[in-house]
mmCIF file of C-alpha atoms in Angstrom:
data_model
loop_
_atom_site.group_PDB
_atom_site.id
_atom_site.type_symbol
_atom_site.label_atom_id
_atom_site.label_comp_id
_atom_site.label_asym_id
_atom_site.label_seq_id
_atom_site.Cartn_x
_atom_site.Cartn_y
_atom_site.Cartn_z
ATOM 1 C CA MET A 168 -23.869 157.259 82.920
ATOM 2 C CA THR A 169 -26.976 159.464 83.066
ATOM 3 C CA VAL A 170 -30.483 158.049 82.983
ATOM 4 C CA ARG A 171 -32.655 158.071 79.865
ATOM 5 C CA TYR A 172 -36.191 159.454 79.875
ATOM 6 C CA LEU A 173 -38.980 158.172 77.635
ATOM 7 C CA GLU A 174 -38.109 160.908 75.092
ATOM 8 C CA ASP A 175 -34.533 159.579 74.815
ATOM 9 C CA PHE A 176 -35.610 156.170 73.513
ATOM 10 C CA SER A 177 -36.481 155.406 69.902
ATOM 11 C CA PRO A 178 -37.037 152.223 67.873
ATOM 12 C CA GLY A 179 -33.888 150.604 66.527
ATOM 13 C CA GLN A 180 -31.576 151.639 69.379
ATOM 14 C CA ILE A 181 -29.471 148.770 70.755
ATOM 15 C CA TYR A 182 -28.056 148.639 74.287
ATOM 16 C CA GLY A 183 -25.435 146.193 75.550
ATOM 17 C CA SER A 184 -24.152 144.911 78.876
ATOM 18 C CA GLY A 185 -21.131 143.502 80.643
ATOM 19 C CA ARG A 186 -20.601 139.746 80.899
ATOM 20 C CA LEU A 187 -20.782 137.180 83.648
ATOM 21 C CA THR A 188 -19.829 133.531 83.903
ATOM 22 C CA LEU A 189 -21.881 130.873 85.628
ATOM 23 C CA ASP A 190 -20.390 127.813 87.325
ATOM 24 C CA ALA A 191 -21.916 124.495 88.456
ATOM 25 C CA GLU A 192 -21.799 125.539 92.109
ATOM 26 C CA ARG A 193 -24.018 128.579 91.544
ATOM 27 C CA ILE A 194 -26.388 126.673 89.261
ATOM 28 C CA LYS A 195 -26.967 124.134 92.048
ATOM 29 C CA ARG A 196 -27.263 126.721 94.810
ATOM 30 C CA PHE A 197 -29.975 128.650 92.943
ATOM 31 C CA ALA A 198 -31.804 125.402 92.140
ATOM 32 C CA GLU A 199 -31.752 124.222 95.766
ATOM 33 C CA GLU A 200 -33.552 127.399 96.795
ATOM 34 C CA PHE A 201 -35.938 127.936 93.876
ATOM 35 C CA ASP A 202 -36.070 125.072 91.364
ATOM 36 C CA PRO A 203 -35.077 121.772 93.032
ATOM 37 C CA GLN A 204 -35.248 119.420 90.033
ATOM 38 C CA PRO A 205 -32.609 116.743 89.176
ATOM 39 C CA PHE A 206 -31.415 118.421 85.941
ATOM 40 C CA HIS A 207 -30.503 121.593 87.893
ATOM 41 C CA LEU A 208 -29.018 119.881 90.976
ATOM 42 C CA ASP A 209 -26.761 116.979 90.039
ATOM 43 C CA GLU A 210 -24.604 116.139 86.994
ATOM 44 C CA ALA A 211 -25.191 112.374 87.122
ATOM 45 C CA ALA A 212 -28.957 112.616 87.634
ATOM 46 C CA ALA A 213 -29.171 115.242 84.864
ATOM 47 C CA ARG A 214 -27.734 112.885 82.242
ATOM 48 C CA ASN A 215 -30.944 110.863 81.907
ATOM 49 C CA THR A 216 -33.244 113.881 81.612
ATOM 50 C CA ILE A 217 -34.431 116.003 78.713
ATOM 51 C CA PHE A 218 -31.437 118.327 79.338
ATOM 52 C CA LYS A 219 -28.872 115.475 79.020
ATOM 53 C CA GLY A 220 -26.577 117.173 81.539
ATOM 54 C CA LEU A 221 -26.577 119.860 84.224
ATOM 55 C CA ALA A 222 -28.393 123.028 83.120
ATOM 56 C CA ALA A 223 -29.247 126.267 84.909
ATOM 57 C CA SER A 224 -32.857 126.881 85.915
ATOM 58 C CA GLY A 225 -34.518 129.185 83.395
ATOM 59 C CA TRP A 226 -35.313 131.457 86.349
ATOM 60 C CA HIS A 227 -31.624 131.646 87.162
ATOM 61 C CA THR A 228 -30.983 132.740 83.566
ATOM 62 C CA ALA A 229 -33.804 135.274 83.892
ATOM 63 C CA ALA A 230 -32.455 136.638 87.193
ATOM 64 C CA LEU A 231 -28.908 136.947 85.810
ATOM 65 C CA THR A 232 -30.292 138.666 82.709
ATOM 66 C CA MET A 233 -31.872 141.194 85.051
ATOM 67 C CA ARG A 234 -28.569 141.828 86.786
ATOM 68 C CA LEU A 235 -26.840 142.382 83.438
ATOM 69 C CA LEU A 236 -29.637 144.793 82.431
ATOM 70 C CA VAL A 237 -29.515 146.765 85.708
ATOM 71 C CA GLN A 238 -25.741 147.155 85.381
ATOM 72 C CA GLY A 239 -25.847 147.656 81.596
ATOM 73 C CA GLU A 240 -26.318 150.532 79.175
ATOM 74 C CA LEU A 241 -30.135 150.798 79.172
ATOM 75 C CA ARG A 242 -30.569 152.984 82.308
ATOM 76 C CA PRO A 243 -34.213 154.086 81.987
ATOM 77 C CA ALA A 244 -35.384 156.890 84.322
ATOM 78 C CA GLY A 245 -37.234 155.414 87.299
ATOM 79 C CA GLY A 246 -35.326 152.127 87.039
ATOM 80 C CA ILE A 247 -35.962 148.965 85.054
ATOM 81 C CA VAL A 248 -39.600 148.222 85.857
ATOM 82 C CA GLY A 249 -41.298 145.596 83.715
ATOM 83 C CA ALA A 250 -45.065 145.486 83.359
ATOM 84 C CA GLY A 251 -44.909 142.142 81.588
ATOM 85 C CA PHE A 252 -43.863 140.301 78.441
ATOM 86 C CA ASP A 253 -45.425 139.699 75.037
ATOM 87 C CA GLU A 254 -43.011 136.859 74.404
ATOM 88 C CA PHE A 255 -40.623 134.910 76.613
ATOM 89 C CA ARG A 256 -38.637 131.786 75.761
ATOM 90 C CA TRP A 257 -35.470 129.816 76.457
ATOM 91 C CA PRO A 258 -34.196 128.501 73.091
ATOM 92 C CA LYS A 259 -31.132 126.754 74.612
ATOM 93 C CA PRO A 260 -30.095 125.691 78.112
ATOM 94 C CA VAL A 261 -27.333 127.494 80.049
ATOM 95 C CA ARG A 262 -24.481 125.145 81.002
ATOM 96 C CA PRO A 263 -21.748 125.396 83.678
ATOM 97 C CA GLY A 264 -18.986 127.681 82.415
ATOM 98 C CA ASP A 265 -21.208 129.635 80.021
ATOM 99 C CA GLU A 266 -20.493 133.368 79.748
ATOM 100 C CA LEU A 267 -23.606 135.493 79.331
ATOM 101 C CA LYS A 268 -24.296 139.002 78.073
ATOM 102 C CA VAL A 269 -27.466 140.792 76.981
ATOM 103 C CA GLU A 270 -28.464 142.888 73.978
ATOM 104 C CA SER A 271 -31.625 144.974 74.083
ATOM 105 C CA GLU A 272 -33.299 146.482 71.040
ATOM 106 C CA ILE A 273 -35.926 149.206 71.395
ATOM 107 C CA LEU A 274 -39.012 148.217 69.373
ATOM 108 C CA GLU A 275 -41.600 150.836 70.310
ATOM 109 C CA VAL A 276 -41.992 153.942 72.488
ATOM 110 C CA ARG A 277 -45.359 155.372 73.533
ATOM 111 C CA PRO A 278 -46.575 157.834 76.170
ATOM 112 C CA SER A 279 -49.180 156.562 78.634
ATOM 113 C CA LYS A 280 -52.740 157.770 78.052
ATOM 114 C CA SER A 281 -53.682 157.626 81.734
ATOM 115 C CA ARG A 282 -50.350 158.694 83.324
ATOM 116 C CA PRO A 283 -48.904 161.907 81.826
ATOM 117 C CA ASP A 284 -45.592 161.432 83.695
ATOM 118 C CA GLN A 285 -44.750 158.043 82.186
ATOM 119 C CA GLY A 286 -44.811 155.823 79.115
ATOM 120 C CA ILE A 287 -44.092 152.343 77.840
ATOM 121 C CA VAL A 288 -40.939 151.211 76.040
ATOM 122 C CA LYS A 289 -41.213 147.849 74.286
ATOM 123 C CA VAL A 290 -37.811 146.127 74.312
ATOM 124 C CA ARG A 291 -36.588 142.863 72.820
ATOM 125 C CA THR A 292 -33.837 141.444 75.046
ATOM 126 C CA ALA A 293 -31.642 138.551 73.941
ATOM 127 C CA THR A 294 -29.375 136.810 76.456
ATOM 128 C CA LEU A 295 -26.418 135.350 74.556
ATOM 129 C CA ASN A 296 -23.789 132.769 75.506
ATOM 130 C CA GLN A 297 -20.089 132.864 74.560
ATOM 131 C CA ASN A 298 -20.924 131.328 71.148
ATOM 132 C CA GLY A 299 -23.443 134.064 70.361
ATOM 133 C CA GLU A 300 -26.348 131.641 70.805
ATOM 134 C CA ALA A 301 -29.527 132.991 72.421
ATOM 135 C CA VAL A 302 -30.324 131.240 75.710
ATOM 136 C CA GLN A 303 -33.258 133.557 76.487
ATOM 137 C CA ILE A 304 -35.310 135.903 74.328
ATOM 138 C CA ASN A 305 -38.066 138.137 75.578
ATOM 139 C CA VAL A 306 -40.118 141.084 74.403
ATOM 140 C CA GLY A 307 -41.010 143.148 77.441
ATOM 141 C CA ASN A 308 -42.855 146.343 78.239
ATOM 142 C CA LEU A 309 -40.969 148.725 80.520
ATOM 143 C CA ILE A 310 -42.551 151.591 82.437
ATOM 144 C CA VAL A 311 -40.289 154.649 81.860
ATOM 145 C CA LEU A 312 -40.629 158.175 83.267
ATOM 146 C CA ARG A 313 -41.078 161.144 80.901
ATOM 147 C CA ARG A 314 -38.639 164.043 81.089
ATOM 148 C CA PRO A 315 -39.846 166.544 83.738
ATOM 149 C CA ARG A 316 -40.977 169.870 82.193
ATOM 150 C CA MET B 79 -47.605 111.547 94.658
ATOM 151 C CA THR B 80 -47.088 109.830 91.295
ATOM 152 C CA VAL B 81 -46.104 111.738 88.185
ATOM 153 C CA ARG B 82 -48.566 112.624 85.449
ATOM 154 C CA TYR B 83 -47.900 111.816 81.798
ATOM 155 C CA LEU B 84 -49.190 113.864 78.870
ATOM 156 C CA GLU B 85 -52.221 111.556 78.662
ATOM 157 C CA ASP B 86 -53.177 112.366 82.263
ATOM 158 C CA PHE B 87 -53.673 116.074 81.593
ATOM 159 C CA SER B 88 -56.813 117.624 80.129
ATOM 160 C CA PRO B 89 -58.144 121.178 79.750
ATOM 161 C CA GLY B 90 -59.968 122.535 82.786
ATOM 162 C CA GLN B 91 -57.953 120.652 85.430
ATOM 163 C CA ILE B 92 -56.719 122.868 88.260
ATOM 164 C CA TYR B 93 -53.671 122.134 90.412
ATOM 165 C CA GLY B 94 -52.732 123.902 93.643
ATOM 166 C CA SER B 95 -49.662 124.339 95.831
ATOM 167 C CA GLY B 96 -48.501 124.928 99.362
ATOM 168 C CA ARG B 97 -47.836 128.439 100.632
ATOM 169 C CA LEU B 98 -44.793 130.455 101.545
ATOM 170 C CA THR B 99 -44.231 133.805 103.188
ATOM 171 C CA LEU B 100 -41.691 136.370 102.074
ATOM 172 C CA ASP B 101 -39.967 138.807 104.455
ATOM 173 C CA ALA B 102 -38.006 142.033 103.859
ATOM 174 C CA GLU B 103 -34.691 140.322 104.556
ATOM 175 C CA ARG B 104 -35.130 137.798 101.738
ATOM 176 C CA ILE B 105 -36.469 140.433 99.344
ATOM 177 C CA LYS B 106 -33.287 142.467 99.865
ATOM 178 C CA ARG B 107 -30.948 139.478 99.677
ATOM 179 C CA PHE B 108 -32.371 138.350 96.323
ATOM 180 C CA ALA B 109 -32.208 141.920 95.003
ATOM 181 C CA GLU B 110 -28.569 142.377 96.048
ATOM 182 C CA GLU B 111 -27.613 139.379 93.948
ATOM 183 C CA PHE B 112 -29.916 139.752 90.942
ATOM 184 C CA ASP B 113 -31.872 143.019 90.819
ATOM 185 C CA PRO B 114 -30.027 145.759 92.747
ATOM 186 C CA GLN B 115 -32.493 148.643 92.375
ATOM 187 C CA PRO B 116 -33.577 150.989 95.216
ATOM 188 C CA PHE B 117 -37.215 149.799 95.347
ATOM 189 C CA HIS B 118 -36.041 146.229 96.065
ATOM 190 C CA LEU B 119 -33.194 147.096 98.471
ATOM 191 C CA ASP B 120 -34.210 149.763 100.967
ATOM 192 C CA GLU B 121 -37.524 150.820 102.536
ATOM 193 C CA ALA B 122 -36.701 154.550 102.700
ATOM 194 C CA ALA B 123 -35.321 154.776 99.162
ATOM 195 C CA ALA B 124 -38.307 152.775 97.864
ATOM 196 C CA ARG B 125 -40.826 155.352 99.120
ATOM 197 C CA ASN B 126 -40.076 157.845 96.337
ATOM 198 C CA THR B 127 -40.239 155.305 93.510
ATOM 199 C CA ILE B 128 -43.057 153.961 91.353
ATOM 200 C CA PHE B 129 -43.530 151.153 93.933
ATOM 201 C CA LYS B 130 -44.019 153.620 96.865
ATOM 202 C CA GLY B 131 -42.422 151.137 99.280
ATOM 203 C CA LEU B 132 -40.244 148.031 99.360
ATOM 204 C CA ALA B 133 -41.334 145.430 96.783
ATOM 205 C CA ALA B 134 -39.885 142.067 95.742
ATOM 206 C CA SER B 135 -38.133 141.804 92.390
ATOM 207 C CA GLY B 136 -40.494 140.291 89.826
ATOM 208 C CA TRP B 137 -37.797 137.664 89.261
ATOM 209 C CA HIS B 138 -37.943 136.767 92.945
ATOM 210 C CA THR B 139 -41.713 136.280 92.578
ATOM 211 C CA ALA B 140 -41.084 134.174 89.463
ATOM 212 C CA ALA B 141 -38.453 132.034 91.210
ATOM 213 C CA LEU B 142 -40.693 131.462 94.258
ATOM 214 C CA THR B 143 -43.575 130.577 91.946
ATOM 215 C CA MET B 144 -41.315 127.912 90.445
ATOM 216 C CA ARG B 145 -40.562 126.493 93.891
ATOM 217 C CA LEU B 146 -44.269 126.316 94.713
ATOM 218 C CA LEU B 147 -44.905 124.575 91.365
ATOM 219 C CA VAL B 148 -42.098 122.028 91.816
ATOM 220 C CA GLN B 149 -43.366 121.155 95.304
ATOM 221 C CA GLY B 150 -47.047 121.406 94.293
ATOM 222 C CA GLU B 151 -49.677 119.132 92.776
ATOM 223 C CA LEU B 152 -48.794 119.438 89.058
ATOM 224 C CA ARG B 153 -46.004 116.780 88.913
ATOM 225 C CA PRO B 154 -45.580 116.321 85.133
ATOM 226 C CA ALA B 155 -43.481 113.341 83.994
ATOM 227 C CA GLY B 156 -39.958 114.488 83.131
ATOM 228 C CA GLY B 157 -40.191 117.443 85.528
ATOM 229 C CA ILE B 158 -41.455 120.987 85.081
ATOM 230 C CA VAL B 159 -39.688 122.098 81.913
ATOM 231 C CA GLY B 160 -40.934 125.290 80.318
ATOM 232 C CA ALA B 161 -40.350 126.024 76.640
ATOM 233 C CA GLY B 162 -41.579 129.592 77.024
ATOM 234 C CA PHE B 163 -44.587 131.790 77.703
ATOM 235 C CA ASP B 164 -47.381 133.247 75.580
ATOM 236 C CA GLU B 165 -48.155 135.766 78.305
ATOM 237 C CA PHE B 166 -46.348 136.891 81.436
ATOM 238 C CA ARG B 167 -47.187 139.787 83.736
ATOM 239 C CA TRP B 168 -46.988 141.091 87.283
ATOM 240 C CA PRO B 169 -50.337 142.820 88.020
ATOM 241 C CA LYS B 170 -49.375 143.787 91.605
ATOM 242 C CA PRO B 171 -46.114 144.018 93.578
ATOM 243 C CA VAL B 172 -45.193 141.492 96.294
ATOM 244 C CA ARG B 173 -44.618 143.181 99.692
ATOM 245 C CA PRO B 174 -42.779 142.040 102.828
ATOM 246 C CA GLY B 175 -44.997 139.652 104.788
ATOM 247 C CA ASP B 176 -47.034 138.513 101.778
ATOM 248 C CA GLU B 177 -48.027 134.840 101.705
ATOM 249 C CA LEU B 178 -47.976 133.316 98.225
ATOM 250 C CA LYS B 179 -49.526 130.241 96.625
ATOM 251 C CA VAL B 180 -50.071 129.183 93.020
ATOM 252 C CA GLU B 181 -53.002 127.854 91.028
ATOM 253 C CA SER B 182 -52.430 126.269 87.625
ATOM 254 C CA GLU B 183 -55.165 125.600 85.079
ATOM 255 C CA ILE B 184 -54.583 123.286 82.123
ATOM 256 C CA LEU B 185 -55.631 125.084 78.923
ATOM 257 C CA GLU B 186 -54.492 122.768 76.155
ATOM 258 C CA VAL B 187 -52.754 119.391 75.677
ATOM 259 C CA ARG B 188 -51.143 118.306 72.402
ATOM 260 C CA PRO B 189 -48.691 115.594 71.336
ATOM 261 C CA SER B 190 -45.509 116.760 69.640
ATOM 262 C CA LYS B 191 -45.374 116.241 65.865
ATOM 263 C CA SER B 192 -41.591 115.829 65.782
ATOM 264 C CA ARG B 193 -41.023 113.993 69.108
ATOM 265 C CA PRO B 194 -43.290 110.918 69.571
ATOM 266 C CA ASP B 195 -42.223 110.549 73.229
ATOM 267 C CA GLN B 196 -43.403 114.003 74.350
ATOM 268 C CA GLY B 197 -45.990 116.734 74.041
ATOM 269 C CA ILE B 198 -46.889 120.254 75.109
ATOM 270 C CA VAL B 199 -49.215 121.217 77.950
ATOM 271 C CA LYS B 200 -50.329 124.851 77.938
ATOM 272 C CA VAL B 201 -50.872 126.028 81.533
ATOM 273 C CA ARG B 202 -52.124 129.288 83.006
ATOM 274 C CA THR B 203 -50.456 129.843 86.368
ATOM 275 C CA ALA B 204 -51.627 132.532 88.785
ATOM 276 C CA THR B 205 -49.514 133.423 91.822
ATOM 277 C CA LEU B 206 -51.844 134.771 94.511
ATOM 278 C CA ASN B 207 -51.188 136.699 97.723
ATOM 279 C CA GLN B 208 -53.001 136.234 101.046
ATOM 280 C CA ASN B 209 -55.845 138.490 99.813
ATOM 281 C CA GLY B 210 -56.379 136.342 96.718
ATOM 282 C CA GLU B 211 -54.895 139.053 94.472
ATOM 283 C CA ALA B 212 -52.790 137.902 91.515
ATOM 284 C CA VAL B 213 -49.182 139.111 91.788
ATOM 285 C CA GLN B 214 -48.053 137.143 88.726
ATOM 286 C CA ILE B 215 -49.962 135.572 85.845
ATOM 287 C CA ASN B 216 -48.430 133.569 83.073
ATOM 288 C CA VAL B 217 -49.486 131.243 80.290
ATOM 289 C CA GLY B 218 -46.652 128.802 79.698
ATOM 290 C CA ASN B 219 -45.925 125.821 77.495
ATOM 291 C CA LEU B 220 -44.541 122.809 79.358
ATOM 292 C CA ILE B 221 -42.734 119.894 77.724
ATOM 293 C CA VAL B 222 -44.288 116.706 79.191
ATOM 294 C CA LEU B 223 -43.391 113.061 78.515
ATOM 295 C CA ARG B 224 -45.982 110.674 77.030
ATOM 296 C CA ARG B 225 -46.816 107.471 78.858
ATOM 297 C CA PRO B 226 -44.362 104.736 77.816
ATOM 298 C CA ARG B 227 -46.031 101.961 75.758
#
């Protein structure tokens, strides 16, 4: 798959990804390193928390979303480089056994005023589970290279 | 350290954290699993990218920020559970050898209208490097339990 320059993106385009499945073992391993809280570490302890059962750290969901994006259809020139997000939320927890995929919709494309070789692509990315429910939604601003003249 | 209920938080409070140092080995290991792009994987390949040298994945910075928060002074009752962010950005890259810490400022505290046992605490969290430069800034909404009556 070839890369896409700023000029190749336009609002309304939708890009997909492969899928990956998360198990309890990986949820716990990530949490031990980065988010050691009972609801991410232990099934029994998780039952009496707001999550009412083991759930992946939101940062684990975010990191896996990134992997799906990097290996997915988007392929912006210069790589997937995010400047930040206008919106970012986790509407539902990710549970052991969930299968995730991402869908990205291009919302806006604009050349940079200060950097003639690059621009900003605003993308809405939804991370969906096997039931089509969104477990993460964000609207991010990617830095994308312009086509060399 | 005891936990803090919704009633214990008020705007203007500032909470700190310990520190941790990131090396090139860990930057690459995280990237191999979650963000396999040249600027996070290999010093030489990173030189010709927008980062002009090896840089940590933003998701690695986010995950380490979470660890500093969980082990830091904030300690909300029910754990650190984020509903989402109003703002989220990475003003500067994290480099090998950087030492990170976080500072969280309480911006707003409000009881939930639908859930009498909980509320929302709006927090601005800055992740700072050893030069005091912000490498990540976010404004998040935490779900915090109210003090039991």
